[in-house]
Coordinates of C-alpha atoms in Angstrom, one line a residue:
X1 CA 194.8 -142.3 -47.8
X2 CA 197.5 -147.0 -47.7
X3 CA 200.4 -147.1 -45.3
X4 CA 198.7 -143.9 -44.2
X5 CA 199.4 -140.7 -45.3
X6 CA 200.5 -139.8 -41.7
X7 CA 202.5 -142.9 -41.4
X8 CA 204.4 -141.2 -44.6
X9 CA 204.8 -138.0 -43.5
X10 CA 207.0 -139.4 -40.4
X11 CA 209.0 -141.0 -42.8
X12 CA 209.8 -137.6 -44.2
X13 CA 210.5 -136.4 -41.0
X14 CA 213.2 -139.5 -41.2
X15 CA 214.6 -138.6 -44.3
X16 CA 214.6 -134.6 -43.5
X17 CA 216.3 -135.4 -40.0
X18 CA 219.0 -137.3 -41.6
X19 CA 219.7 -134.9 -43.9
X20 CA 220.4 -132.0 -41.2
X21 CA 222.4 -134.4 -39.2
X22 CA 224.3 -135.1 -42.2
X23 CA 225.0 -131.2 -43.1
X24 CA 225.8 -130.5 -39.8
X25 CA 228.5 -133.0 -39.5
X26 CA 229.9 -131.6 -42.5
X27 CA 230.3 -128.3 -41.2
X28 CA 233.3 -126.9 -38.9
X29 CA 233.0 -124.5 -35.8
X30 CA 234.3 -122.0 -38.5
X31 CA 232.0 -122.5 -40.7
X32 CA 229.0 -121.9 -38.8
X33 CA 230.7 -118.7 -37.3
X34 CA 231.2 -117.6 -41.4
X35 CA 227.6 -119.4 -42.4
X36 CA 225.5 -117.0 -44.6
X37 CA 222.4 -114.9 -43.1
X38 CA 218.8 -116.1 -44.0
X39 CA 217.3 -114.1 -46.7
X40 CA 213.9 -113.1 -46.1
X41 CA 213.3 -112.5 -49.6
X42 CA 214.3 -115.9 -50.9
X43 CA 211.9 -119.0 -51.2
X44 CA 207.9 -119.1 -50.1
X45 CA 207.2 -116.1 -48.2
X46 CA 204.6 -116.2 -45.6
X47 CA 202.2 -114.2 -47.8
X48 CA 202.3 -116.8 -50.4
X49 CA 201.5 -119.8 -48.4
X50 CA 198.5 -117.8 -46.8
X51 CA 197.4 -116.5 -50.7
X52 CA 197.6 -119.4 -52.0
X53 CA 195.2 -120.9 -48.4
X54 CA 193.0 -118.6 -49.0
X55 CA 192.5 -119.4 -52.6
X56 CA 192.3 -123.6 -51.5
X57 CA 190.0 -122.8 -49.3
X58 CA 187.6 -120.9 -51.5
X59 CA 187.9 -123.5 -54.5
X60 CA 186.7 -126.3 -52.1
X61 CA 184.3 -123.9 -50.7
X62 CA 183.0 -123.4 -54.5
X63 CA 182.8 -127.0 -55.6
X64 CA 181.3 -128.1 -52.3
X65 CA 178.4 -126.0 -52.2
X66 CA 178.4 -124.0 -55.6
X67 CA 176.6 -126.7 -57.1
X68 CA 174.0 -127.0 -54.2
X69 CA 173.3 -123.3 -54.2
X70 CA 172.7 -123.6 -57.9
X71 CA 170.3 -126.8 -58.4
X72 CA 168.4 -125.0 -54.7
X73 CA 167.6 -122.4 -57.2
X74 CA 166.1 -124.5 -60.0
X75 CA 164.8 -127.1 -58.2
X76 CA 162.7 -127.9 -55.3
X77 CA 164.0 -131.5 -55.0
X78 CA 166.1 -131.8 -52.2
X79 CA 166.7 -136.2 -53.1
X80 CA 169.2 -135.1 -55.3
X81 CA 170.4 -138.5 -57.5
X82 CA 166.9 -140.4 -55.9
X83 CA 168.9 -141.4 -53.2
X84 CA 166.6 -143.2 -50.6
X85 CA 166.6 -142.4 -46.7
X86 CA 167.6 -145.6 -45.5
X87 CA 171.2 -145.3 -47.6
X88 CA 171.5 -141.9 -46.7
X89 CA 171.5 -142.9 -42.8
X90 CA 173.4 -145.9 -43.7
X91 CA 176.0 -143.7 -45.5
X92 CA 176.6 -141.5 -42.0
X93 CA 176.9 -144.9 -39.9
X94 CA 179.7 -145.4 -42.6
X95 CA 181.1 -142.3 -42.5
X96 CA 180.9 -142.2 -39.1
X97 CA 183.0 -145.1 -38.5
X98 CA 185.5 -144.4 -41.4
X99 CA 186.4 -141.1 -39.9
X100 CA 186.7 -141.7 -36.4
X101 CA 189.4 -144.7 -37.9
X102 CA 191.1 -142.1 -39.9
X103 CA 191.1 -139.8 -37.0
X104 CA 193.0 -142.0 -35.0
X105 CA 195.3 -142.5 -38.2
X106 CA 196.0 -139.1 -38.2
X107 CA 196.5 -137.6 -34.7
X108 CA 199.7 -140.4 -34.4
X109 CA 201.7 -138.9 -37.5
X110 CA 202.6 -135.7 -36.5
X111 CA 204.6 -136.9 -33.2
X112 CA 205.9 -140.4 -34.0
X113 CA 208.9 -139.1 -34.6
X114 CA 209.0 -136.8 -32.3
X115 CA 207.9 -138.7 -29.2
X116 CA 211.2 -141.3 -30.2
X117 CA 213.5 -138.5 -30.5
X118 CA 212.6 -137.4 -27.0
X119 CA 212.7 -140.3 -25.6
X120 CA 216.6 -140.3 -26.5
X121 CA 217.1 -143.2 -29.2
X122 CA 219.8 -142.5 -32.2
X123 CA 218.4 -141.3 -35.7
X124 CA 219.6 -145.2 -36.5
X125 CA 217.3 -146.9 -34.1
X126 CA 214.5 -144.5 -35.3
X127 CA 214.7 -145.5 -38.9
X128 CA 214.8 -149.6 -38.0
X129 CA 211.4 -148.6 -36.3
X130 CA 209.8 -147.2 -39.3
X131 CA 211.0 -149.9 -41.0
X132 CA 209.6 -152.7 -39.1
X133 CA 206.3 -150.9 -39.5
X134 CA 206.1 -150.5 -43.2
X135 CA 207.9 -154.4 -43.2
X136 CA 205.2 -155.4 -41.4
X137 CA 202.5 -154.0 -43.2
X138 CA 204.0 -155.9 -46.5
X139 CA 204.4 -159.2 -44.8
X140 CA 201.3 -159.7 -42.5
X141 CA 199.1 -157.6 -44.8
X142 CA 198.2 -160.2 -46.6
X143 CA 197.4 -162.7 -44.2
X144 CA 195.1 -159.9 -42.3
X145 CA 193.2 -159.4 -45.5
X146 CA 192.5 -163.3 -46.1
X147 CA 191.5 -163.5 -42.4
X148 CA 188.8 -160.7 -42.9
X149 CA 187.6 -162.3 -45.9
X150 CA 187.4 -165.6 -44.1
X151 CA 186.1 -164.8 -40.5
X152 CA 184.6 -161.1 -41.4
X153 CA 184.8 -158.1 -42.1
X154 CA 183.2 -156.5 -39.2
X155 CA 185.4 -158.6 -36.9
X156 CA 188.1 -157.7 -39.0
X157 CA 187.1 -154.1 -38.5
X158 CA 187.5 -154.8 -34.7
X159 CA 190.1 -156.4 -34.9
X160 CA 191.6 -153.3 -36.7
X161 CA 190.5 -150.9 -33.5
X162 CA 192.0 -153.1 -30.9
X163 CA 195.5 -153.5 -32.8
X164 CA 195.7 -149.8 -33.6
X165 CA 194.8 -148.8 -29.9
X166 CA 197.5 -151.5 -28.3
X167 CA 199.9 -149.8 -31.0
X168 CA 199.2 -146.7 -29.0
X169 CA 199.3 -148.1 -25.5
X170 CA 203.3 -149.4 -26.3
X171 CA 204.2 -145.5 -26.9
X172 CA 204.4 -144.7 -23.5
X173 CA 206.9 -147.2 -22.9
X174 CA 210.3 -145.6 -23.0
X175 CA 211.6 -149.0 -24.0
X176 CA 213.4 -149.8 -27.3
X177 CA 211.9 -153.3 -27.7
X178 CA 208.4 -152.2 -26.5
X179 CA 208.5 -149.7 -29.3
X180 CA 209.5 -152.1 -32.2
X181 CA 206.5 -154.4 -31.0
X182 CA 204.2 -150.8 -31.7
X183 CA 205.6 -150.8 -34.9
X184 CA 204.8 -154.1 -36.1
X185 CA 201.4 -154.0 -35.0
X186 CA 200.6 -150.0 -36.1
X187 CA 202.4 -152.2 -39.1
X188 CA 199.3 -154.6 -39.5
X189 CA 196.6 -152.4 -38.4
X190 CA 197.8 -150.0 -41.4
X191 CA 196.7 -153.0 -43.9
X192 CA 193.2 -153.7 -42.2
X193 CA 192.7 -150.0 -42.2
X194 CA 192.7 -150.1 -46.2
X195 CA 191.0 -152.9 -46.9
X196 CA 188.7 -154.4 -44.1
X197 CA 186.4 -151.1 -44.1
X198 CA 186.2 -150.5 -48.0
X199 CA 185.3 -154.6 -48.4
X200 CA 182.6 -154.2 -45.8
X201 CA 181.6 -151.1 -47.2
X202 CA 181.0 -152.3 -50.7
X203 CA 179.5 -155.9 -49.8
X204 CA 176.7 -154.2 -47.7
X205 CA 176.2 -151.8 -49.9
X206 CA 175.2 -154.7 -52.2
X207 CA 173.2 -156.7 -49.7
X208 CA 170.4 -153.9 -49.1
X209 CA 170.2 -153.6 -52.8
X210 CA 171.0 -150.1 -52.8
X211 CA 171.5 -148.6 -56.4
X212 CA 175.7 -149.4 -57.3
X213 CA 175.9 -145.4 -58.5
X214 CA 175.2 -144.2 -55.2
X215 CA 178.5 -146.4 -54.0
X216 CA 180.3 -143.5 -55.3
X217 CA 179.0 -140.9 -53.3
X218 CA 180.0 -142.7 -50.5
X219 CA 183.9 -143.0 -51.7
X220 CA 183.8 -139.4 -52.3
X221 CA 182.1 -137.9 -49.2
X222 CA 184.5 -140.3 -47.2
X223 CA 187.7 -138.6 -49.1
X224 CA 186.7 -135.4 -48.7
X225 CA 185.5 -135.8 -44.6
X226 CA 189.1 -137.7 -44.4
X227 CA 191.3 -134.1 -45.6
X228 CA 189.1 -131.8 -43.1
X229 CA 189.9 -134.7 -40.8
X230 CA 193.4 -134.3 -40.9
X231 CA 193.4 -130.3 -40.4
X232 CA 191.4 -130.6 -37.2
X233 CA 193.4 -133.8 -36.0
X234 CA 196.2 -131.7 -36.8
X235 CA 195.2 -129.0 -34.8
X236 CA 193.8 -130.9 -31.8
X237 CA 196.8 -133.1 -31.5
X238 CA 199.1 -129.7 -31.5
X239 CA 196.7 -128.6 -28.6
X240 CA 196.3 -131.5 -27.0
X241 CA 200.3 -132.6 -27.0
X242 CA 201.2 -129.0 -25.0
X243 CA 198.4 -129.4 -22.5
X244 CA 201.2 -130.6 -19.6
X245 CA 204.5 -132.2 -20.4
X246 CA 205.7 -135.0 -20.8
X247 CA 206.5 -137.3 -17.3
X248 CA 207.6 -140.7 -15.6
X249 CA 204.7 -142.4 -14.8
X250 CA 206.5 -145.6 -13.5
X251 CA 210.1 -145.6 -13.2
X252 CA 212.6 -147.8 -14.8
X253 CA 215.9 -149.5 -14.6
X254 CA 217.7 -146.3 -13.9
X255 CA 215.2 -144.5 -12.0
X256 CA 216.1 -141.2 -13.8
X257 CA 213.8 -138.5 -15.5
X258 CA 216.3 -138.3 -18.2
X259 CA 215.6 -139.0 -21.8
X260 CA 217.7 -142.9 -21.3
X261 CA 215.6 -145.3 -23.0
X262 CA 215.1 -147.6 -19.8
X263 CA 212.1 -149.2 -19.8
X264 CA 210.1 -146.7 -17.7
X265 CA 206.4 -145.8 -18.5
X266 CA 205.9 -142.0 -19.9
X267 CA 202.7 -139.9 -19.3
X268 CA 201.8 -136.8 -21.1
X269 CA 203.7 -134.5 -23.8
X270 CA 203.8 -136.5 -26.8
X271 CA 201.9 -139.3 -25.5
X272 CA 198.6 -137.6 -25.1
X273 CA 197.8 -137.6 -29.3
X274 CA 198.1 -141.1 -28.7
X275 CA 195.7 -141.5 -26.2
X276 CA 193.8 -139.4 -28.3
X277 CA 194.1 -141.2 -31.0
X278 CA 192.7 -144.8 -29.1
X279 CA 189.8 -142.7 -27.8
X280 CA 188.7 -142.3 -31.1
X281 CA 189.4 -146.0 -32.3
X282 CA 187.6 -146.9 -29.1
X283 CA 184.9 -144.6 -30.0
X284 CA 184.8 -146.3 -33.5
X285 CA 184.9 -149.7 -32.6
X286 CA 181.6 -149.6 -30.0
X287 CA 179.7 -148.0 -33.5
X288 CA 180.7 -150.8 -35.5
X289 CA 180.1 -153.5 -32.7
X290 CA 176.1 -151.7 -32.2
X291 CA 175.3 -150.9 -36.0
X292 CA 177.3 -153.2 -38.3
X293 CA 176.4 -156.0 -39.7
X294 CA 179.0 -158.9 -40.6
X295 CA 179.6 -159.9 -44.2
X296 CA 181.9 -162.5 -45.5
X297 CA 184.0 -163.4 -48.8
X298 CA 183.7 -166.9 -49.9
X299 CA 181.1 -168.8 -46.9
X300 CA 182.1 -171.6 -49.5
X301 CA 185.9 -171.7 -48.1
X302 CA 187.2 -174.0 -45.6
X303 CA 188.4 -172.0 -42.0
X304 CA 191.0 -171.7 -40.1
X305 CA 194.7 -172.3 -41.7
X306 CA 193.1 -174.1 -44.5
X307 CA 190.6 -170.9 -45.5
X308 CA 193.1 -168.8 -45.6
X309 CA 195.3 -170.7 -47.8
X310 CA 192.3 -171.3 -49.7
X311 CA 191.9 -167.0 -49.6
X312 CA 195.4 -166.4 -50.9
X313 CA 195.7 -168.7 -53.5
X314 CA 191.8 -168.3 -55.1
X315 CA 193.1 -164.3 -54.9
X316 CA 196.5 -165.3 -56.7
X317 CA 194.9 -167.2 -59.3
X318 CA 191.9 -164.5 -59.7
X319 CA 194.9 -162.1 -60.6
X320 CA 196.4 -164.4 -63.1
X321 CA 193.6 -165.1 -64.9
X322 CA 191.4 -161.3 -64.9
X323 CA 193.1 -158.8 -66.7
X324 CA 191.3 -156.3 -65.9
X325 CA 192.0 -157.0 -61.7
X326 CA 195.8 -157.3 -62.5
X327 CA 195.4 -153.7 -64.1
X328 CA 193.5 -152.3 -61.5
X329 CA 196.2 -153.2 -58.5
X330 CA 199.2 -152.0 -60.8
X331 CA 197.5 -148.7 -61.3
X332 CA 196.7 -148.2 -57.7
X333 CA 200.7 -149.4 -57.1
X334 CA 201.8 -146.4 -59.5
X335 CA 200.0 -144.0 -58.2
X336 CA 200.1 -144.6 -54.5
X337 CA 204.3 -145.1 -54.5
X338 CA 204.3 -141.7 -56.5
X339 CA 202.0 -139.8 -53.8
X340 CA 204.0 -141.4 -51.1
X341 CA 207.6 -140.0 -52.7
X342 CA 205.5 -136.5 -53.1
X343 CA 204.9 -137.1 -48.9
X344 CA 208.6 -137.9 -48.5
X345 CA 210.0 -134.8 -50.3
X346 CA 207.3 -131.9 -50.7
X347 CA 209.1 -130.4 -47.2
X348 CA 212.4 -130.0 -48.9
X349 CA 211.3 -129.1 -52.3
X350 CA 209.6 -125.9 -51.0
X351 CA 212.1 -125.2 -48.5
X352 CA 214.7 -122.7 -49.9
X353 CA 218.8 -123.1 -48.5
X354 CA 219.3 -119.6 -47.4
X355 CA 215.6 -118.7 -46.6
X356 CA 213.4 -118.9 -43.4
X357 CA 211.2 -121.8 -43.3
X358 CA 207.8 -121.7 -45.0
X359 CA 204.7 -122.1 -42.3
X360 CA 204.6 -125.9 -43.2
X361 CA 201.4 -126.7 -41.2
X362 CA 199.7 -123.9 -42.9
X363 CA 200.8 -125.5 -46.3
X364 CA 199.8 -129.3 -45.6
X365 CA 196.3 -127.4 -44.5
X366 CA 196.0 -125.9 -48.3
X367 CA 196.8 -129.4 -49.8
X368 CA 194.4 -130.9 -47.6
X369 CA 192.0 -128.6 -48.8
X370 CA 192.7 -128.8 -52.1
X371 CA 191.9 -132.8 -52.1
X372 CA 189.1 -132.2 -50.3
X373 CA 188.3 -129.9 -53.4
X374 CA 189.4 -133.2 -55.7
X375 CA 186.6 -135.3 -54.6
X376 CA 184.3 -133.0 -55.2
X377 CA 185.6 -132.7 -58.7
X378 CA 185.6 -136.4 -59.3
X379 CA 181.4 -136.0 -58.9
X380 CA 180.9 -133.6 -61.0
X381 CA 183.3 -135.8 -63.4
X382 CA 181.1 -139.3 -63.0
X383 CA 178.1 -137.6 -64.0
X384 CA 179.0 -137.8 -67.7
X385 CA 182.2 -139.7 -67.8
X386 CA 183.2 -143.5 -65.7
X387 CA 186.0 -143.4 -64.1
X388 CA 188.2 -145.9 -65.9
X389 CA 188.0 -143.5 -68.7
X390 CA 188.5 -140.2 -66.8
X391 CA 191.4 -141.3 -64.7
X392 CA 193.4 -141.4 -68.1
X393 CA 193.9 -137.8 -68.3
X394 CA 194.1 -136.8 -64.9
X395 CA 197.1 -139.3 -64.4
X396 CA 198.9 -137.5 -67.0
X397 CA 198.3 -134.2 -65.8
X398 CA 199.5 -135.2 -62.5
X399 CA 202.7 -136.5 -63.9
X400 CA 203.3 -133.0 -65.5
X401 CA 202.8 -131.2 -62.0
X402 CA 205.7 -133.2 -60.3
X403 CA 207.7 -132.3 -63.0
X404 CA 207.7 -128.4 -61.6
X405 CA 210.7 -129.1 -58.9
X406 CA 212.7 -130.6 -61.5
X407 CA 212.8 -128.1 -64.3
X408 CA 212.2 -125.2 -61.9
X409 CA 213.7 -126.6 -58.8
X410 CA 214.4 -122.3 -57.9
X411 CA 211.1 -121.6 -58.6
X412 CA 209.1 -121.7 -54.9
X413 CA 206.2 -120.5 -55.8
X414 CA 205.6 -122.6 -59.1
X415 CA 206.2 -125.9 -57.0
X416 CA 203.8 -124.8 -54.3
X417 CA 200.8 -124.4 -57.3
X418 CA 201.9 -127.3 -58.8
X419 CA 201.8 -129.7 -55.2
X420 CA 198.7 -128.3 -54.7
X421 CA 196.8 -129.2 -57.7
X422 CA 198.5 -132.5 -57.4
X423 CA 196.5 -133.2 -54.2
X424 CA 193.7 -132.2 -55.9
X425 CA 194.4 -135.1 -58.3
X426 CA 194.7 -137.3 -55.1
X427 CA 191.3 -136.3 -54.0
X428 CA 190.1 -136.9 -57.2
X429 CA 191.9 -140.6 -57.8
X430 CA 190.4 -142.3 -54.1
X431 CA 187.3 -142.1 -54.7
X432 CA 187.9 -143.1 -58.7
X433 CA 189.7 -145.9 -57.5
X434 CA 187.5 -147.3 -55.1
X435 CA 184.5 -147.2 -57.4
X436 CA 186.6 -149.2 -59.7
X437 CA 188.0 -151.5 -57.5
X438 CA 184.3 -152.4 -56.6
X439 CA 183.4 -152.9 -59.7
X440 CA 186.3 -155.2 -61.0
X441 CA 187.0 -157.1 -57.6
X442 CA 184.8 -160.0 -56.5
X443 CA 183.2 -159.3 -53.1
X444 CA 184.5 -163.4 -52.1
X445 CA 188.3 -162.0 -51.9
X446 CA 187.9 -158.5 -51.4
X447 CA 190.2 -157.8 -48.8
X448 CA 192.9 -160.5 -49.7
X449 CA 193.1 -158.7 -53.6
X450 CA 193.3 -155.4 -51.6
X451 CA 196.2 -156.6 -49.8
X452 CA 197.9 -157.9 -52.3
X453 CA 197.9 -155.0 -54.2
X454 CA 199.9 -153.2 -51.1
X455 CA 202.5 -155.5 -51.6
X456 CA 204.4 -154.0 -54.5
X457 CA 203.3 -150.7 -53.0
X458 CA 204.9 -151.3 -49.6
X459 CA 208.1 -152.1 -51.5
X460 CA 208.6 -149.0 -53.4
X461 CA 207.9 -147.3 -50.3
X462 CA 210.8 -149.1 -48.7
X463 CA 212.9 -148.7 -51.2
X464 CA 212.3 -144.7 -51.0
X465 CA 212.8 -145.0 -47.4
X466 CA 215.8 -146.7 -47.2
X467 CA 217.5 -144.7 -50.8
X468 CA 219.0 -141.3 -50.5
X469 CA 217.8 -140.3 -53.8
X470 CA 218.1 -136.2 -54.1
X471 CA 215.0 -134.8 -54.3
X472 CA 214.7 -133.8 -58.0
X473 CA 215.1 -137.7 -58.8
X474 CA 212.7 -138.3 -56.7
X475 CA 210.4 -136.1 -58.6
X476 CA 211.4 -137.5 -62.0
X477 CA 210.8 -141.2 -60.8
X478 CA 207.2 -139.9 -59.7
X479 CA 206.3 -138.6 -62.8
X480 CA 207.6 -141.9 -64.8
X481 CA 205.0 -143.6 -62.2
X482 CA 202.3 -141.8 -62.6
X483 CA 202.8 -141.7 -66.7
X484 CA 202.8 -145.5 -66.1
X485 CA 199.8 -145.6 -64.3
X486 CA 198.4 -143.7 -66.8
X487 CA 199.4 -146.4 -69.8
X488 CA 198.1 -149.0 -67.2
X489 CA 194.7 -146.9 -67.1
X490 CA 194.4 -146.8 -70.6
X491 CA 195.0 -150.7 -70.8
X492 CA 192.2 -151.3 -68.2
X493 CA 189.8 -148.8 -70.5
X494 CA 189.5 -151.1 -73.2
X495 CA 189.7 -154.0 -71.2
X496 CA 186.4 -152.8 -69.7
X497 CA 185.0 -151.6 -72.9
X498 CA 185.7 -155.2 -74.8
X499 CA 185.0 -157.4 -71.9
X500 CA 181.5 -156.0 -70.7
X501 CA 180.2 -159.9 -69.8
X502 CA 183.0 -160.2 -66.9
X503 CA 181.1 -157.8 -65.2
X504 CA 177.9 -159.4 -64.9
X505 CA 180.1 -162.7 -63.8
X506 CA 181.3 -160.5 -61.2
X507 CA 177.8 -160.1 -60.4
X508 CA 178.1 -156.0 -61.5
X509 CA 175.4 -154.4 -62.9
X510 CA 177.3 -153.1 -66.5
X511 CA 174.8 -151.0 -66.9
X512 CA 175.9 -149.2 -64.0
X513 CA 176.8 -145.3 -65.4
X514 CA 179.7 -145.3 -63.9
X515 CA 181.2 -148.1 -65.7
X516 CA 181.6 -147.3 -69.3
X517 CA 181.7 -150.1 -71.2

């Protein structure tokens, strides 16, 4: 899921904090004596959210293993697609790695803000830190990416396990300055995360000659592992945060166990999901050290300072002069600022003024299930269809359902539908996009085009952070991105239909199924 989904969703818990602060400063003594009663009847009820679970969880159950229980009746052939033993257990190594990563990802987003909250910095100070870390991200990104491509992947993979983990280690620091340098690195670990694994992913794929088709099943199965990820990290972190509370471990300048940010060293409460979360990179990072291989971009390129120069500019120039890898990064922009502005603003589009709180856990649960249920879709959609051409549709589609909270910004119960086939598109668009990306991007700059590509991405995300846009705007501005990314999709279509030979430079196979040219 770029800055990470989880990363995202603290930013919404910036956004939403600010807003209550802001009410409540607005309101008199007076007027919370005279404020209006809740009204159970008004916005999601609790029977809703658990319908409409219920019903996520049996679509993914249907597209996960409907299909299987169907060909197990026709057929005896349990290598569905011909796909050899020796990719399916390179697949799992893979798959292994990539969700122990994610893992790690997600157990930190639920209590980011949180743990700064109780550690007694202002709503001010809180936002500067999210800040830095989505600043970071755009402004080292890049450089992390060329460095990958330069000195490897699978160091670069490392070096994404031991950044993330330190970012960890700084959040039981009840220091201000500690913090920020957390923020910076969690910052440039974000970038590595989405682009380092992918790269290596994709470049061994092609050195064991393994059929390019069966890259896709990999994209897929790694979406759809990465939404029941996040329910159990979700979970366990919940579980795991309320095992004991949280404690001075070393003391600081003032000695106190009071919530002053002074420099002493926390232990439990709110830090546990982190330690959690650099067990699992830990975990990770001894699979990738005893199973991967390393794989480079360019061997041609010159190292140190002058290889990464080199990176960056053979990536700018590669943008200038392919069409089709300029399309492909503007798409992925669209799209990915438009489901980060849905991660900002989902809470308070489904929560209703005068109405109890929906069960918001239960309803990030059904979304997760629902893109779960969106990769599957996308392989029953690549059998017949590539997904340059399939993408078209689905884009506009998704516009449409962001549109619900702005025509119907009453209707609860039409927004919730409409969200959740939304993340269904999500589901649907990673694994489309990465079998694209693949395909259009030369393995030699892999990871620098990747980052670059984040660059206008981390922007928009900035400037959502930073606006105070209401929430209906928000929506409207989504669905304008998304309908661009569609137009954008439909220019890289018939790029790749009339340009067929700059795959084969690329050293793609175009006749591939999955590319449609």
């Amino acid at each position: 899921s770029s800055l990470s989904k989880s990363s995202l969703i603290l930013a919404a818990q910036i956004k939403s904090s600010a807003r209550r602060e802001e009410h409540c400063c607005q309101r008199t003594k007076m007027d919370l004596e005279d404020a209006p009663q809740e009204d159970p009847d008004a916005g999601l009820s609790v029977g809703t959210v658990h319908a409409a679970f219920i019903l996520s969880a049996a679509v993914a159950v249907a597209l996960t293993f409907g299909k299987d229980l169907i060909k197990g009746k026709l057929s005896t052939n349990s290598d569905v697609g011909g796909q050899t033993p020796q990719f399916k257990a390179f697949q799992r190594t893979y798959l292994t790695v990539y969700l122990l990563m994610m893992a790690g990802d997600w157990l930190q987003g639920p209590y980011m803000y949180a743990l700064y909250d109780a550690y007694g910095f202002k709503h001010e100070e809180i936002a500067a830190l999210f800040v830095a870390g989505f600043g970071s991200s755009m402004l080292f990104g890049t450089v992390a990416g060329s460095l990958a491509d330069t000195l490897g992947r699978k160091r670069g993979a490392l070096a994404y396990v031991v950044v993330y983990a330190a970012s960890c280690v700084t959040k039981h620091w009840r220091s201000y300055e500690v913090l920020m340098f957390g923020r910076v690195l969690g910052g440039i670990a974000t970038s590595l995360l989405f682009s380092v694994f992918d790269s290596w992913l994709v470049a061994e794929h092609a050195s064991r000659g393994f059929e390019p088709a069966w890259l896709s099943t990999t994209f897929a199965n790694a979406q759809a592992g990465n939404s029941i990820v996040a329910i159990l990290s979700g979970v366990f972190g919940e579980w795991i945060a309320g095992t004991t509370p949280m404690r001075v471990l070393v003391a600081g300048s003032t000695g106190g166990e009071d919530a002053a940010p002074d420099g002493a060293i926390m232990w439990g409460g709110y830090c546990l999901p982190f330690d959690a979360a650099a067990v699992f990179l830990l975990i990770g990072g001894f699979v990738i050290m005893t199973t991967w291989n390393e794989n480079y971009g360019d061997t041609k390129q010159s190292s140190g300072a002058d290889g990464l120069r080199e990176s960056l500019t053979k990536g700018l120039l590669l943008l200038a002069r392919d069409r089709r890898v300029l399309l492909v990064g503007l798409v992925c922009s669209c799209f990915e600022a438009a489901m980060y502005a849905f991660v900002f603003e989902w809470t308070p589009a489904l929560t209703a003024a005068n109405a109890p709180r929906p069960p918001y856990g239960e309803i990030f649960a059904a979304m997760m299930l629902c893109c779960a249920a969106g990769t599957r879709l996308f392989g029953f959609l690549a059998e017949s269809r590539g997904p340059e051409d399939f993408a078209r549709p689905l884009f506009v589609v998704a516009s449409l359902f962001l549109l619900a909270p702005v025509v119907a910004p009453s209707n609860y119960v039409l927004a919730l539908v409409a969200f959740l086939l939304f993340e269904g598109v999500v589901g649907c668009y990673f694994p489309a996009l990465g079998t694209l990306k693949s395909k259009i991007v030369p393995d030699a700059q892999r990871s620098t085009i990747y980052n670059i590509f984040r660059v206008p991405l981390n922007v928009l995300v900035l400037l959502v952070l930073l606006s105070k846009l209401p929430t209906q705007t928000v929506f409207a501005v989504s669905a304008l991105l998304l309908l661009s990314a569609a137009i954008l999709q439909h220019m890289l279509f018939a790029a790749m239909r009339g340009h067929a030979d700059v795959l084969d430079a690329h050293g793609v196979d175009a006749k591939d199924p999955l590319v449609s040219v």
